Amino acid sequence: MFQDAERNIEFEFIRATENAALSSMRWIGRGDKESADAAACDAIYGVFDLVDIRGEVQIGEGIKDNAPGIFLGDKLGMWRDGSPYFDIALDPIDGTTNISKGMDNSISVMAAAVAPTPGGVMKNLPSYYSHKLAYGPAVAKAIKKFHVSSNWIDQSLPETIEFVARALGKRPGEVVVQILERPRNQTFVDQVRAVGANLRMIADGDITAAVAPSLPDSGVDLYVGIGGTPEGILTATALKALGGDIQLRMWFKDADDRAAQRSGMSDEELMRVYYADDIVPGDSALFCATGITNSPLLPGVKMIGKTAITHSILMRARSQTVRYIRAVHNLEHKTVHLRSDQADHSL
Ligand code: FBP
């Protein structure tokens, strides 16, 4: 019964990320990332105000920069007695800075899993940032086949690149590594350059960057670097459906940062390397995203006169079916239900 609930509801998640993308579109290039994020959140809440589930946010966003957001513990859905519980992870916009500058690589993204009671289906890690490594199915299979030590967080990056090269039948110099451009990631940048591998830096939006190695034609073989933890959890859900994997360890700037964020976790838990299966145990999880501006994962919203075209991806860990959904919205008829005034609005 719970599995059916996930199937029945999956298109509501797409509707939510589509509406978030369409509502935030008017903020592209306007230098106001908070308003873009607020518009996306309002639209996501608005969709679920009409959906018969009891959804609770387990992985929210916004905490790191006080941006508007949908946060841990927030409720989505109508919450009627007897309707199914869902654990929800979301980033209404990954790449808010990109939107505000009119740059590529922003998506609206959600993941969800049916839960017997709220909480516990997705790992809620308390740190703002994590050290992450993500790779595609061929590399994940090679790790299993050769029984190699797969803790790549502690291993040197050149060794990792060498293994990835062997798994993909490439030379290390041909491996393409994507990194979020931040001063804290400079060591990784230097290491990639030192082995002569190909570096691709991105300004923001590391969900698409970490999912890219699991997409057959992205041209990216490995994602590495320190980026947002919630983004890592969302990535893990997608990789479970795509057959790739992520390795993730919480990362703290210094001892004070670690003390402030540890949320009662033991040293062992803080140091643990989590894989996709540890982050989202079991196979009941769905992941969906809609492109806002172009990214390796999805084209952005395209406007043609009074028509908006959106591109979304929907996948489920259980079936590993990956659906690409191109939706044509007639803006003379399309309305978006918003939480803020509980009314339907034209775009
Ligand atoms: P938001 O758009 O949700 O703010 O996230 C953008 C992002 O680039 C994430 O993709 C990444 O994980 C995180 O920010 C990195 O954080 P910071 O910008 O603080 O380095």
PDB file of N, CA and C in Angstrom, residues 17 20-22 24-25 28 40 92-94 99 106-108 290-294 298-302 311:
ATOM      1  N   THR A  17       7.849  21.008  -8.713  1.00  0.00           N
ATOM      2  CA  THR A  17       9.113  21.601  -9.197  1.00  0.00           C
ATOM      3  C   THR A  17       8.872  22.397 -10.486  1.00  0.00           C
ATOM      4  N   ALA A  20       7.539  25.679  -9.287  1.00  0.00           N
ATOM      5  CA  ALA A  20       8.630  26.446  -8.671  1.00  0.00           C
ATOM      6  C   ALA A  20       9.490  27.076  -9.762  1.00  0.00           C
ATOM      7  N   ALA A  21       9.783  26.297 -10.801  1.00  0.00           N
ATOM      8  CA  ALA A  21      10.608  26.821 -11.902  1.00  0.00           C
ATOM      9  C   ALA A  21       9.884  27.963 -12.618  1.00  0.00           C
ATOM     10  N   LEU A  22       8.609  27.749 -12.892  1.00  0.00           N
ATOM     11  CA  LEU A  22       7.854  28.780 -13.625  1.00  0.00           C
ATOM     12  C   LEU A  22       7.703  30.051 -12.778  1.00  0.00           C
ATOM     13  N   SER A  24       9.733  31.128 -10.430  1.00  0.00           N
ATOM     14  CA  SER A  24      10.994  31.841 -10.174  1.00  0.00           C
ATOM     15  C   SER A  24      11.595  32.441 -11.441  1.00  0.00           C
ATOM     16  N   MET A  25      11.028  32.032 -12.579  1.00  0.00           N
ATOM     17  CA  MET A  25      11.576  32.450 -13.876  1.00  0.00           C
ATOM     18  C   MET A  25      11.668  33.965 -14.030  1.00  0.00           C
ATOM     19  N   ILE A  28      14.951  35.698 -13.071  1.00  0.00           N
ATOM     20  CA  ILE A  28      16.236  35.397 -13.711  1.00  0.00           C
ATOM     21  C   ILE A  28      16.938  36.703 -14.078  1.00  0.00           C
ATOM     22  N   ALA A  40       9.711  30.315  -5.451  1.00  0.00           N
ATOM     23  CA  ALA A  40       9.737  28.856  -5.629  1.00  0.00           C
ATOM     24  C   ALA A  40       9.114  28.155  -4.420  1.00  0.00           C
ATOM     25  N   PRO A  92      14.211  24.154  -3.172  1.00  0.00           N
ATOM     26  CA  PRO A  92      13.312  24.808  -4.144  1.00  0.00           C
ATOM     27  C   PRO A  92      14.086  25.405  -5.312  1.00  0.00           C
ATOM     28  N   ILE A  93      15.277  25.942  -5.031  1.00  0.00           N
ATOM     29  CA  ILE A  93      16.183  26.324  -6.121  1.00  0.00           C
ATOM     30  C   ILE A  93      17.593  25.954  -5.698  1.00  0.00           C
ATOM     31  N   ASP A  94      18.229  25.077  -6.448  1.00  0.00           N
ATOM     32  CA  ASP A  94      19.669  24.895  -6.259  1.00  0.00           C
ATOM     33  C   ASP A  94      20.337  25.732  -7.338  1.00  0.00           C
ATOM     34  N   ILE A  99      20.547  32.055 -10.756  1.00  0.00           N
ATOM     35  CA  ILE A  99      19.319  32.696 -11.256  1.00  0.00           C
ATOM     36  C   ILE A  99      19.476  34.202 -11.171  1.00  0.00           C
ATOM     37  N   SER A 106      20.679  26.181 -12.795  1.00  0.00           N
ATOM     38  CA  SER A 106      19.778  26.229 -11.637  1.00  0.00           C
ATOM     39  C   SER A 106      18.599  25.294 -11.903  1.00  0.00           C
ATOM     40  N   ILE A 107      18.230  24.581 -10.850  1.00  0.00           N
ATOM     41  CA  ILE A 107      17.117  23.622 -10.938  1.00  0.00           C
ATOM     42  C   ILE A 107      16.262  23.747  -9.679  1.00  0.00           C
ATOM     43  N   SER A 108      15.026  23.269  -9.783  1.00  0.00           N
ATOM     44  CA  SER A 108      14.213  23.090  -8.592  1.00  0.00           C
ATOM     45  C   SER A 108      14.164  21.585  -8.349  1.00  0.00           C
ATOM     46  N   THR A 290      13.205  20.055 -11.987  1.00  0.00           N
ATOM     47  CA  THR A 290      12.850  20.802 -13.200  1.00  0.00           C
ATOM     48  C   THR A 290      13.933  21.844 -13.443  1.00  0.00           C
ATOM     49  N   GLY A 291      14.355  21.963 -14.683  1.00  0.00           N
ATOM     50  CA  GLY A 291      15.381  22.959 -15.026  1.00  0.00           C
ATOM     51  C   GLY A 291      14.798  24.365 -14.979  1.00  0.00           C
ATOM     52  N   ILE A 292      15.551  25.286 -14.404  1.00  0.00           N
ATOM     53  CA  ILE A 292      15.138  26.705 -14.451  1.00  0.00           C
ATOM     54  C   ILE A 292      16.005  27.406 -15.502  1.00  0.00           C
ATOM     55  N   THR A 293      17.336  27.372 -15.297  1.00  0.00           N
ATOM     56  CA  THR A 293      18.225  27.743 -16.397  1.00  0.00           C
ATOM     57  C   THR A 293      18.969  26.464 -16.819  1.00  0.00           C
ATOM     58  N   ASN A 294      19.600  26.489 -17.985  1.00  0.00           N
ATOM     59  CA  ASN A 294      20.196  25.268 -18.548  1.00  0.00           C
ATOM     60  C   ASN A 294      21.239  24.650 -17.622  1.00  0.00           C
ATOM     61  N   LEU A 298      19.359  19.188 -17.141  1.00  0.00           N
ATOM     62  CA  LEU A 298      18.089  19.555 -17.779  1.00  0.00           C
ATOM     63  C   LEU A 298      18.178  20.908 -18.477  1.00  0.00           C
ATOM     64  N   PRO A 299      17.485  21.057 -19.602  1.00  0.00           N
ATOM     65  CA  PRO A 299      17.364  22.401 -20.173  1.00  0.00           C
ATOM     66  C   PRO A 299      16.530  23.286 -19.247  1.00  0.00           C
ATOM     67  N   GLY A 300      16.743  24.579 -19.334  1.00  0.00           N
ATOM     68  CA  GLY A 300      15.966  25.514 -18.519  1.00  0.00           C
ATOM     69  C   GLY A 300      14.604  25.797 -19.128  1.00  0.00           C
ATOM     70  N   VAL A 301      13.834  26.642 -18.436  1.00  0.00           N
ATOM     71  CA  VAL A 301      12.499  27.009 -18.944  1.00  0.00           C
ATOM     72  C   VAL A 301      12.685  27.801 -20.240  1.00  0.00           C
ATOM     73  N   LYS A 302      11.883  27.438 -21.230  1.00  0.00           N
ATOM     74  CA  LYS A 302      11.962  28.139 -22.520  1.00  0.00           C
ATOM     75  C   LYS A 302      10.635  28.836 -22.767  1.00  0.00           C
ATOM     76  N   HIS A 311      11.371  21.286 -18.697  1.00  0.00           N
ATOM     77  CA  HIS A 311      11.960  19.950 -18.795  1.00  0.00           C
ATOM     78  C   HIS A 311      12.229  19.450 -17.380  1.00  0.00           C
TER      79      HIS A 311
END
